[in-house]
Tab-separated table of C-alpha atoms and ligand atoms in Angstrom:
chain	number	residue	atom	x	y	z
A	1	UNK	CA	-14.553	14.433	-24.043
A	2	UNK	CA	-13.667	11.963	-21.330
A	3	UNK	CA	-16.122	9.129	-20.983
A	4	UNK	CA	-16.837	7.794	-17.505
A	5	UNK	CA	-15.659	4.195	-17.344
A	6	UNK	CA	-17.105	1.366	-15.309
A	7	UNK	CA	-15.458	-0.393	-12.337
A	8	UNK	CA	-13.834	-3.079	-14.354
A	9	UNK	CA	-12.610	-0.799	-17.137
A	10	UNK	CA	-8.991	0.099	-17.456
A	11	UNK	CA	-7.841	3.465	-16.204
A	12	UNK	CA	-5.440	5.940	-17.759
A	13	UNK	CA	-2.991	7.188	-15.207
A	14	UNK	CA	-0.293	9.844	-15.360
A	15	UNK	CA	2.333	8.729	-12.801
A	16	UNK	CA	4.479	11.698	-11.799
A	17	UNK	CA	7.686	10.991	-9.878
A	18	UNK	CA	11.406	11.602	-9.566
A	19	UNK	CA	13.596	9.547	-11.874
A	20	UNK	CA	16.318	9.028	-9.278
A	21	UNK	CA	16.956	5.959	-7.129
A	22	UNK	CA	15.161	7.447	-4.091
A	23	UNK	CA	12.326	5.484	-2.543
A	24	UNK	CA	9.525	7.654	-3.917
A	25	UNK	CA	10.558	6.939	-7.517
A	26	UNK	CA	10.913	3.241	-6.706
A	27	UNK	CA	7.442	3.050	-5.140
A	28	UNK	CA	5.883	4.935	-8.081
A	29	UNK	CA	7.637	2.605	-10.537
A	30	UNK	CA	6.424	-0.516	-8.756
A	31	UNK	CA	2.824	0.739	-8.505
A	32	UNK	CA	2.828	1.710	-12.183
A	33	UNK	CA	4.308	-1.610	-13.313
A	34	UNK	CA	1.712	-3.551	-11.281
A	35	UNK	CA	-1.145	-1.422	-12.645
A	36	UNK	CA	0.142	-1.997	-16.182
A	37	UNK	CA	0.031	-5.763	-15.590
A	38	UNK	CA	-3.596	-5.306	-14.506
A	39	UNK	CA	-4.416	-3.715	-17.843
A	40	UNK	CA	-4.385	-0.032	-16.878
A	41	UNK	CA	-2.444	2.382	-19.054
A	42	UNK	CA	0.256	4.148	-17.117
A	43	UNK	CA	2.316	7.003	-18.476
A	44	UNK	CA	5.299	8.051	-16.331
A	45	UNK	CA	6.167	11.738	-16.420
A	46	UNK	CA	9.663	12.660	-15.273
A	47	UNK	CA	12.911	14.201	-16.531
A	48	UNK	CA	14.328	10.756	-17.346
A	49	UNK	CA	12.920	7.224	-17.237
A	50	UNK	CA	12.776	6.327	-13.518
A	51	UNK	CA	15.826	4.210	-12.756
A	52	UNK	CA	13.934	1.278	-11.264
A	53	UNK	CA	11.122	1.283	-13.849
A	54	UNK	CA	10.889	-1.704	-16.183
A	55	UNK	CA	9.652	-0.099	-19.383
A	56	UNK	CA	9.366	-3.489	-21.092
A	57	UNK	CA	6.323	-4.327	-18.958
A	58	UNK	CA	2.788	-4.175	-20.404
A	59	UNK	CA	0.891	-0.873	-20.741
A	60	UNK	CA	3.672	1.276	-19.289
A	61	UNK	CA	5.177	4.197	-21.162
A	62	UNK	CA	7.437	7.121	-20.448
A	63	UNK	CA	6.756	10.770	-21.365
A	64	UNK	CA	9.871	12.877	-20.950
A	65	UNK	CA	9.527	16.350	-19.428
A	66	UNK	CA	11.798	18.471	-21.631
A	67	UNK	CA	13.140	21.616	-19.964
A	68	UNK	CA	12.268	24.935	-21.574
A	69	UNK	CA	15.395	26.406	-23.084
A	70	UNK	CA	14.728	30.124	-23.276
A	71	UNK	CA	17.196	32.810	-22.119
A	72	UNK	CA	14.685	34.747	-20.021
A	73	UNK	CA	13.914	31.600	-18.034
A	74	UNK	CA	17.341	31.487	-16.452
A	75	UNK	CA	16.369	28.680	-14.083
A	76	UNK	CA	14.853	26.490	-16.844
A	77	UNK	CA	12.048	25.752	-14.394
A	78	UNK	CA	11.291	22.042	-14.090
A	79	UNK	CA	7.973	22.771	-12.360
A	80	UNK	CA	6.677	24.768	-15.325
A	81	UNK	CA	7.967	22.285	-17.861
A	82	UNK	CA	6.325	19.485	-15.883
A	83	UNK	CA	3.017	21.349	-15.724
A	84	UNK	CA	3.073	21.944	-19.472
A	85	UNK	CA	3.781	18.256	-20.079
A	86	UNK	CA	1.037	17.168	-17.673
A	87	UNK	CA	-1.454	19.304	-19.590
A	88	UNK	CA	-0.307	17.859	-22.903
A	89	UNK	CA	-0.341	14.235	-21.741
A	90	UNK	CA	-3.698	14.624	-19.978
A	91	UNK	CA	-5.153	15.665	-23.337
A	92	UNK	CA	-3.396	13.247	-25.677
A	93	UNK	CA	-3.757	10.228	-23.392
A	94	UNK	CA	-7.177	11.235	-22.039
A	95	UNK	CA	-5.923	10.630	-18.526
A	96	UNK	CA	-8.373	9.782	-15.770
A	97	UNK	CA	-6.012	10.834	-13.028
A	98	UNK	CA	-2.572	12.030	-12.017
A	99	UNK	CA	-0.863	10.101	-9.247
A	100	UNK	CA	1.893	12.383	-8.007
A	101	UNK	CA	4.696	11.205	-5.734
A	102	UNK	CA	6.354	13.761	-3.429
A	103	UNK	CA	4.502	17.034	-2.994
A	104	UNK	CA	6.952	19.510	-4.485
A	105	UNK	CA	6.943	20.209	-7.385
A	106	UNK	CA	4.609	17.414	-8.465
A	107	UNK	CA	1.425	18.421	-6.639
A	108	UNK	CA	2.019	22.016	-7.761
A	109	UNK	CA	2.139	20.790	-11.362
A	110	UNK	CA	-1.052	18.788	-10.868
A	111	UNK	CA	-2.877	21.760	-9.362
A	112	UNK	CA	-1.871	24.145	-12.162
A	113	UNK	CA	-2.552	21.588	-14.885
A	114	UNK	CA	-6.032	21.057	-13.517
A	115	UNK	CA	-6.714	24.787	-13.529
A	116	UNK	CA	-5.764	24.896	-17.189
A	117	UNK	CA	-7.691	21.757	-18.136
A	118	UNK	CA	-10.885	22.834	-16.419
A	119	UNK	CA	-13.823	20.437	-16.436
A	120	UNK	CA	-11.921	17.805	-18.378
A	121	UNK	CA	-9.071	17.707	-15.875
A	122	UNK	CA	-7.906	14.380	-14.452
A	123	UNK	CA	-8.331	13.825	-10.712
A	124	UNK	CA	-5.227	14.011	-8.506
A	125	UNK	CA	-3.895	11.611	-5.913
A	126	UNK	CA	-0.892	12.837	-3.958
A	127	UNK	CA	1.358	10.358	-2.179
A	128	UNK	CA	3.499	12.047	0.438
A	129	UNK	CA	6.860	10.387	0.960
A	130	UNK	CA	8.927	12.016	3.681
A	131	UNK	CA	10.988	15.175	3.441
A	132	UNK	CA	8.277	16.760	1.290
A	133	UNK	CA	6.496	16.974	4.668
A	134	UNK	CA	9.239	16.915	7.300
A	135	UNK	CA	11.729	19.307	5.670
A	136	UNK	CA	10.136	21.177	2.754
A	137	UNK	CA	6.620	21.178	4.186
A	138	UNK	CA	7.838	22.163	7.644
A	139	UNK	CA	9.834	25.093	6.242
A	140	UNK	CA	7.767	28.244	6.940
A	141	UNK	CA	8.686	29.575	3.485
A	142	UNK	CA	7.186	26.565	1.727
A	143	UNK	CA	4.521	25.399	4.160
A	144	UNK	CA	1.619	27.515	2.801
A	145	UNK	CA	2.293	26.320	-0.751
A	146	UNK	CA	2.707	22.660	0.210
A	147	UNK	CA	-0.400	22.734	2.402
A	148	UNK	CA	-2.426	24.317	-0.369
A	149	UNK	CA	-1.477	21.967	-3.195
A	150	UNK	CA	-1.610	18.835	-1.038
A	151	UNK	CA	-4.974	19.890	0.394
A	152	UNK	CA	-6.280	20.508	-3.128
A	153	UNK	CA	-5.689	16.856	-4.084
A	154	UNK	CA	-8.685	14.558	-4.455
A	155	UNK	CA	-6.985	12.010	-2.210
A	156	UNK	CA	-3.813	11.937	-0.156
A	157	UNK	CA	-1.834	8.904	0.890
A	158	UNK	CA	1.236	8.361	3.072
A	159	UNK	CA	3.347	5.237	3.590
A	160	UNK	CA	3.225	5.293	7.399
A	161	UNK	CA	1.055	6.435	10.274
A	162	UNK	CA	3.990	8.534	11.395
A	163	UNK	CA	4.016	10.498	8.121
A	164	UNK	CA	0.229	10.890	8.014
A	165	UNK	CA	0.360	12.437	11.477
A	166	UNK	CA	3.373	14.589	10.543
A	167	UNK	CA	1.469	15.870	7.506
A	168	UNK	CA	-1.345	17.068	9.738
A	169	UNK	CA	0.987	18.737	12.207
A	170	UNK	CA	3.742	20.100	9.914
A	171	UNK	CA	1.516	21.142	7.029
A	172	UNK	CA	-1.287	22.271	9.310
A	173	UNK	CA	-3.797	20.236	7.312
A	174	UNK	CA	-7.187	20.119	8.943
A	175	UNK	CA	-8.040	16.827	10.656
A	176	UNK	CA	-10.999	16.640	8.267
A	177	UNK	CA	-8.550	16.073	5.440
A	178	UNK	CA	-8.179	12.303	5.274
A	179	UNK	CA	-4.743	10.844	4.660
A	180	UNK	CA	-4.913	7.166	3.855
A	181	UNK	CA	-1.979	5.115	5.071
A	182	UNK	CA	-0.873	2.676	2.405
A	183	UNK	CA	2.415	1.136	3.539
A	184	UNK	CA	5.168	0.766	0.991
A	185	UNK	CA	5.725	-2.763	-0.230
A	186	UNK	CA	8.366	-5.026	-1.693
A	187	UNK	CA	8.455	-7.636	-4.430
A	188	UNK	CA	9.457	-10.634	-2.317
A	189	UNK	CA	10.044	-12.807	-5.359
A	190	UNK	CA	12.809	-10.498	-6.577
A	191	UNK	CA	14.062	-9.479	-3.112
A	192	UNK	CA	14.663	-12.873	-1.556
A	193	UNK	CA	17.237	-14.555	0.683
A	194	UNK	CA	20.185	-16.376	-0.920
A	195	UNK	CA	19.588	-20.006	-1.892
A	196	UNK	CA	22.034	-21.032	0.825
A	197	UNK	CA	22.722	-19.066	3.983
A	198	UNK	CA	26.401	-19.964	3.458
A	199	UNK	CA	26.476	-16.892	1.221
A	200	UNK	CA	26.633	-14.868	4.407
A	201	UNK	CA	29.526	-14.790	6.915
A	202	UNK	CA	28.019	-16.412	10.011
A	203	UNK	CA	30.205	-16.754	13.051
A	204	UNK	CA	31.753	-20.012	11.793
A	205	UNK	CA	32.245	-18.992	8.185
A	206	UNK	CA	35.607	-17.958	6.784
A	207	UNK	CA	34.260	-14.915	4.972
A	208	UNK	CA	34.357	-11.474	6.537
A	209	UNK	CA	31.055	-10.327	8.023
A	210	UNK	CA	29.372	-7.876	5.696
A	211	UNK	CA	27.602	-4.749	6.887
A	212	UNK	CA	25.586	-2.879	4.267
A	213	UNK	CA	24.112	0.596	3.959
A	214	UNK	CA	22.089	1.993	1.053
A	215	UNK	CA	21.144	5.660	0.875
A	216	UNK	CA	21.238	8.964	-0.940
A	217	UNK	CA	24.136	10.162	1.261
A	218	UNK	CA	22.174	13.205	2.407
A	219	UNK	CA	23.034	14.538	5.896
A	220	UNK	CA	19.797	13.107	7.336
A	221	UNK	CA	20.989	9.580	6.466
A	222	UNK	CA	23.838	9.955	9.026
A	223	UNK	CA	26.282	7.888	7.004
A	224	UNK	CA	28.987	8.990	9.451
A	225	UNK	CA	27.229	6.852	12.101
A	226	UNK	CA	27.358	3.900	9.703
A	227	UNK	CA	31.123	4.279	9.443
A	228	UNK	CA	31.576	4.792	13.187
A	229	UNK	CA	29.537	1.658	13.976
A	230	UNK	CA	31.606	-0.211	11.438
A	231	UNK	CA	34.866	1.074	12.979
A	232	UNK	CA	33.863	-0.588	16.275
A	233	UNK	CA	32.923	-3.842	14.547
A	234	UNK	CA	36.024	-3.846	12.328
A	235	UNK	CA	38.218	-3.689	15.437
A	236	UNK	CA	36.663	-6.962	16.663
A	237	UNK	CA	35.820	-9.037	13.562
A	238	UNK	CA	37.068	-9.654	10.040
A	239	UNK	CA	34.458	-7.437	8.413
A	240	UNK	CA	33.620	-5.402	5.339
A	241	UNK	CA	31.306	-2.431	4.883
A	242	UNK	CA	29.433	-1.989	1.607
A	243	UNK	CA	28.237	1.583	1.085
A	244	UNK	CA	25.741	1.802	-1.762
A	245	UNK	CA	24.537	5.123	-3.151
A	246	UNK	CA	25.856	8.589	-3.737
A	247	UNK	CA	25.115	12.120	-2.637
A	248	UNK	CA	26.412	15.266	-0.991
A	249	UNK	CA	27.974	13.560	2.036
A	250	UNK	CA	30.103	11.121	0.076
A	251	UNK	CA	33.369	13.170	-0.032
A	252	UNK	CA	33.213	13.736	3.730
A	253	UNK	CA	32.534	10.042	4.343
A	254	UNK	CA	35.411	8.999	2.069
A	255	UNK	CA	37.710	11.298	4.063
A	256	UNK	CA	36.456	9.833	7.357
A	257	UNK	CA	37.036	6.257	6.160
A	258	UNK	CA	40.588	7.266	5.222
A	259	UNK	CA	41.275	8.954	8.571
A	260	UNK	CA	40.003	5.854	10.399
A	261	UNK	CA	42.346	3.726	8.288
A	262	UNK	CA	39.456	1.639	6.963
A	263	UNK	CA	40.041	2.142	3.207
A	264	UNK	CA	40.754	-1.534	2.546
A	265	UNK	CA	37.600	-2.659	4.362
A	266	UNK	CA	35.005	-0.223	3.021
A	267	UNK	CA	33.634	-0.438	-0.498
A	268	UNK	CA	32.032	2.673	-2.027
A	269	UNK	CA	29.824	1.040	-4.616
A	270	UNK	CA	28.003	4.133	-5.925
A	271	UNK	CA	24.429	4.068	-7.152
A	272	UNK	CA	23.105	0.623	-7.993
A	273	UNK	CA	19.729	-0.212	-9.446
A	274	UNK	CA	20.269	-3.928	-8.723
A	275	UNK	CA	20.616	-4.533	-5.004
A	276	UNK	CA	19.599	-8.140	-4.513
A	277	UNK	CA	23.068	-9.698	-4.945
A	278	UNK	CA	24.566	-7.236	-2.483
A	279	UNK	CA	21.812	-7.771	0.066
A	280	UNK	CA	22.104	-11.545	-0.238
A	281	UNK	CA	25.758	-11.260	0.850
A	282	UNK	CA	24.952	-8.986	3.751
A	283	UNK	CA	24.872	-9.978	7.438
A	284	UNK	CA	23.445	-6.749	8.853
A	285	UNK	CA	21.835	-3.694	7.253
A	286	UNK	CA	22.677	-0.373	8.940
A	287	UNK	CA	20.105	2.430	8.789
A	288	UNK	CA	20.855	5.141	11.375
A	289	UNK	CA	18.815	7.985	9.798
A	290	UNK	CA	17.967	11.207	11.561
A	291	UNK	CA	14.470	11.040	10.085
A	292	UNK	CA	12.666	8.475	7.961
A	293	UNK	CA	9.023	8.216	6.991
A	294	UNK	CA	9.206	4.506	6.219
A	295	UNK	CA	12.588	3.123	5.158
A	296	UNK	CA	12.040	1.262	1.913
A	297	UNK	CA	15.732	0.342	1.761
A	298	UNK	CA	15.379	-1.410	5.136
A	299	UNK	CA	12.309	-3.306	3.904
A	300	UNK	CA	14.191	-4.511	0.813
A	301	UNK	CA	16.972	-5.758	3.113
A	302	UNK	CA	14.418	-7.526	5.330
A	303	UNK	CA	12.924	-9.253	2.292
A	304	UNK	CA	16.391	-10.643	1.589
A	305	UNK	CA	16.550	-11.936	5.162
A	306	UNK	CA	18.953	-9.281	6.435
A	307	UNK	CA	18.367	-8.094	10.024
A	308	UNK	CA	18.352	-4.306	10.291
A	309	UNK	CA	20.001	-2.118	12.925
A	310	UNK	CA	18.355	1.282	12.675
A	311	UNK	CA	17.486	4.428	14.558
A	312	UNK	CA	14.155	4.526	16.356
A	313	UNK	CA	12.716	7.460	14.417
A	314	UNK	CA	9.711	8.304	12.285
A	315	UNK	CA	8.063	5.373	10.579
A	316	UNK	CA	10.982	2.951	10.923
A	317	UNK	CA	9.379	1.165	13.883
A	318	UNK	CA	6.328	0.455	11.688
A	319	UNK	CA	8.636	-1.515	9.387
A	320	UNK	CA	11.496	-2.869	11.495
A	321	UNK	CA	10.029	-4.403	14.636
A	322	UNK	CA	12.583	-4.138	17.432
A	323	UNK	CA	13.758	-7.599	18.466
A	324	UNK	CA	11.985	-9.241	15.517
A	325	UNK	CA	13.396	-7.928	12.246
A	326	UNK	CA	16.372	-6.194	13.838
A	327	UNK	CA	17.133	-3.735	16.586
A	328	UNK	CA	16.452	-0.031	17.037
A	329	UNK	CA	18.477	2.512	18.993
A	330	UNK	CA	18.298	6.248	19.645
A	331	UNK	CA	19.482	8.494	16.826
A	332	UNK	CA	23.253	8.929	17.038
A	333	UNK	CA	23.772	6.178	19.642
A	334	UNK	CA	26.686	4.556	17.862
A	335	UNK	CA	27.656	2.442	20.883
A	336	UNK	CA	24.168	0.926	21.158
A	337	UNK	CA	24.020	0.209	17.423
A	338	UNK	CA	27.480	-1.398	17.501
A	339	UNK	CA	26.290	-3.504	20.456
A	340	UNK	CA	23.287	-4.723	18.465
A	341	UNK	CA	25.494	-5.587	15.486
A	342	UNK	CA	27.935	-7.420	17.765
A	343	UNK	CA	25.110	-9.571	19.164
A	344	UNK	CA	23.937	-10.444	15.687
A	345	UNK	CA	27.430	-11.374	14.551
A	346	UNK	CA	28.256	-13.522	17.555
A	347	UNK	CA	24.970	-15.331	18.098
A	348	UNK	CA	24.164	-17.437	15.035
A	349	UNK	CA	20.851	-18.623	16.444
A	350	UNK	CA	19.723	-15.027	17.068
A	351	UNK	CA	20.845	-13.979	13.600
A	352	UNK	CA	19.003	-16.874	11.944
A	353	UNK	CA	15.828	-16.162	13.922
A	354	UNK	CA	15.776	-12.455	13.054
A	355	UNK	CA	16.687	-13.183	9.454
A	356	UNK	CA	13.731	-15.589	9.109
A	357	UNK	CA	11.370	-13.172	10.871
A	358	UNK	CA	12.525	-10.204	8.769
A	359	UNK	CA	11.695	-12.159	5.627
A	360	UNK	CA	8.377	-13.315	7.069
A	361	UNK	CA	7.353	-9.750	8.013
A	362	UNK	CA	8.241	-8.509	4.527
A	363	UNK	CA	6.107	-11.269	3.012
A	364	UNK	CA	3.107	-10.987	5.303
A	365	UNK	CA	2.899	-7.267	6.091
A	366	UNK	CA	4.279	-5.611	2.977
A	367	UNK	CA	3.229	-7.608	-0.089
A	368	UNK	CA	2.818	-5.806	-3.409
A	369	UNK	CA	-0.626	-6.750	-4.668
A	370	UNK	CA	-2.735	-5.747	-1.602
A	371	UNK	CA	-1.014	-2.339	-1.595
A	372	UNK	CA	-1.724	-1.888	-5.301
A	373	UNK	CA	-5.338	-2.967	-4.650
A	374	UNK	CA	-5.621	-0.095	-2.196
A	375	UNK	CA	-4.210	2.447	-4.641
A	376	UNK	CA	-6.579	1.161	-7.292
A	377	UNK	CA	-9.519	1.455	-4.877
A	378	UNK	CA	-8.468	5.032	-4.089
A	379	UNK	CA	-8.407	5.812	-7.822
A	380	UNK	CA	-11.900	4.356	-8.299
A	381	UNK	CA	-13.169	6.293	-5.325
A	382	UNK	CA	-11.974	9.690	-6.532
A	383	UNK	CA	-13.365	8.885	-9.957
A	384	UNK	CA	-16.741	8.382	-8.351
A	385	UNK	CA	-16.986	4.666	-8.874
A	386	UNK	CA	-18.859	4.338	-5.635
A	387	UNK	CA	-16.574	1.960	-3.759
A	388	UNK	CA	-16.626	2.341	0.034
A	389	UNK	CA	-14.182	4.847	1.452
A	390	UNK	CA	-11.208	3.332	3.318
A	391	UNK	CA	-10.638	4.472	6.874
A	392	UNK	CA	-7.784	6.957	7.093
A	393	UNK	CA	-6.579	5.231	10.233
A	394	UNK	CA	-6.594	1.675	8.949
A	395	UNK	CA	-3.441	-0.058	10.032
A	396	UNK	CA	-1.220	-2.406	8.012
A	397	UNK	CA	-2.086	-6.030	8.512
A	398	UNK	CA	-0.515	-7.583	11.561
A	399	UNK	CA	0.808	-11.071	11.370
B	401	GMT	O1	11.469	12.098	1.330
B	401	GMT	C1	12.623	11.966	0.916
B	401	GMT	O2	13.599	12.386	1.478
B	401	GMT	C2	12.823	11.312	-0.367
B	401	GMT	C3	12.084	10.064	-0.487
B	401	GMT	C4	12.708	9.435	-1.669
B	401	GMT	O3	12.365	9.801	-2.771
B	401	GMT	O4	13.601	8.618	-1.433
B	401	GMT	O5	12.242	9.167	0.627
B	401	GMT	C5	11.116	8.965	1.408
B	401	GMT	O6	10.255	8.104	0.717
B	401	GMT	C6	10.561	6.708	0.736
B	401	GMT	C7	9.491	5.975	-0.043
B	401	GMT	O7	8.216	6.218	0.485
B	401	GMT	C8	10.646	6.235	2.175
B	401	GMT	O8	10.957	4.860	2.228
B	401	GMT	C9	11.738	7.029	2.896
B	401	GMT	O9	11.738	6.639	4.260
B	401	GMT	C10	11.472	8.505	2.803
B	401	GMT	N1	12.651	9.248	3.284
B	401	GMT	C11	12.594	10.030	4.356
B	401	GMT	O10	11.582	10.174	5.030
B	401	GMT	C12	13.855	10.718	4.750
């Protein structure tokens, strides 16, 4: 039988996330690692160890979700296997709560597991991340399911005000259902500018200017716009484009780079779990997404002092302040984005100012520990530890 623990006692948390390099798995990994350092026991449940998770840290473990291999279950359902594992781990580890990242299938697993576990079930916190709301949740076929399992959570969080609002409108969640905005965060000790700014091109340097893009190469990332912006810049400057990541759009983008005769100036670097070295060489980070709840990749670039040129959509403006940490333009406006990059590459003073401010915003508005404090407070609250309830409309700290 689970014993209620006091405020200061350590919690037992089942952290459920994707293992891939996407932002939701990164955020889950960073929260779990920080909670482990605080003495909580965190067990990650996923198909593989999350790529960005440091399993050598204190109090962090990994519980693999093995797929059921039975002929009648032709699809080898991950959702069912996950649910079964959540039930098992909740019992063996005496979990206090599940913290699930990305609604589908994770909040479904949490809901079913809790039905099975009954009175002894852990509480559930669901963190929405983006397309779980804007694509899957907005799809009429999935909306009733997503709304139900998200609404059944004991607490819901989202990384931006944009996504919290989208969850109410797309999922049709009642306004009485509070969604706490806890902005994503970045470890600014690890993600830091280069020791010397000479690492970057600069208008007087001899090195080519480096433009960088990191994504999952899904259509909504609009990697074609990245290449088209670069084509403009490459016709005016000695420049290189680093494309980091992999996904369904990559073959099409490789073909486009070839057609534009840019093969020698574009590097396809594939998936990388270590980004700092690449970001420290970068002059401008390109992020022209069709939709974005937050843009963790842009925040990591900012922490390394890289100004961002991005589309003005979703939660990006809550992270990349136009004219401070970079510049925003309408989705698909390649000419405007190329113009912003051109300014940054020709005006060293402007570049240095935005680079400094990008770093400063990452440090002051998106630090790790205050965000983890807020998750921990949410855990205590759902466990009935009597801490005051945070306002669902509280904004990230302004500097
Ligand atoms: O929602 C997704 O498409 C996947 C998700 C992920 O796992 O990468 O990305 C979302 O979550 C990140 C972490 O909170 C955010 O930084 C991304 O902006 C967001 N992606 C989208 O909204 C497209």
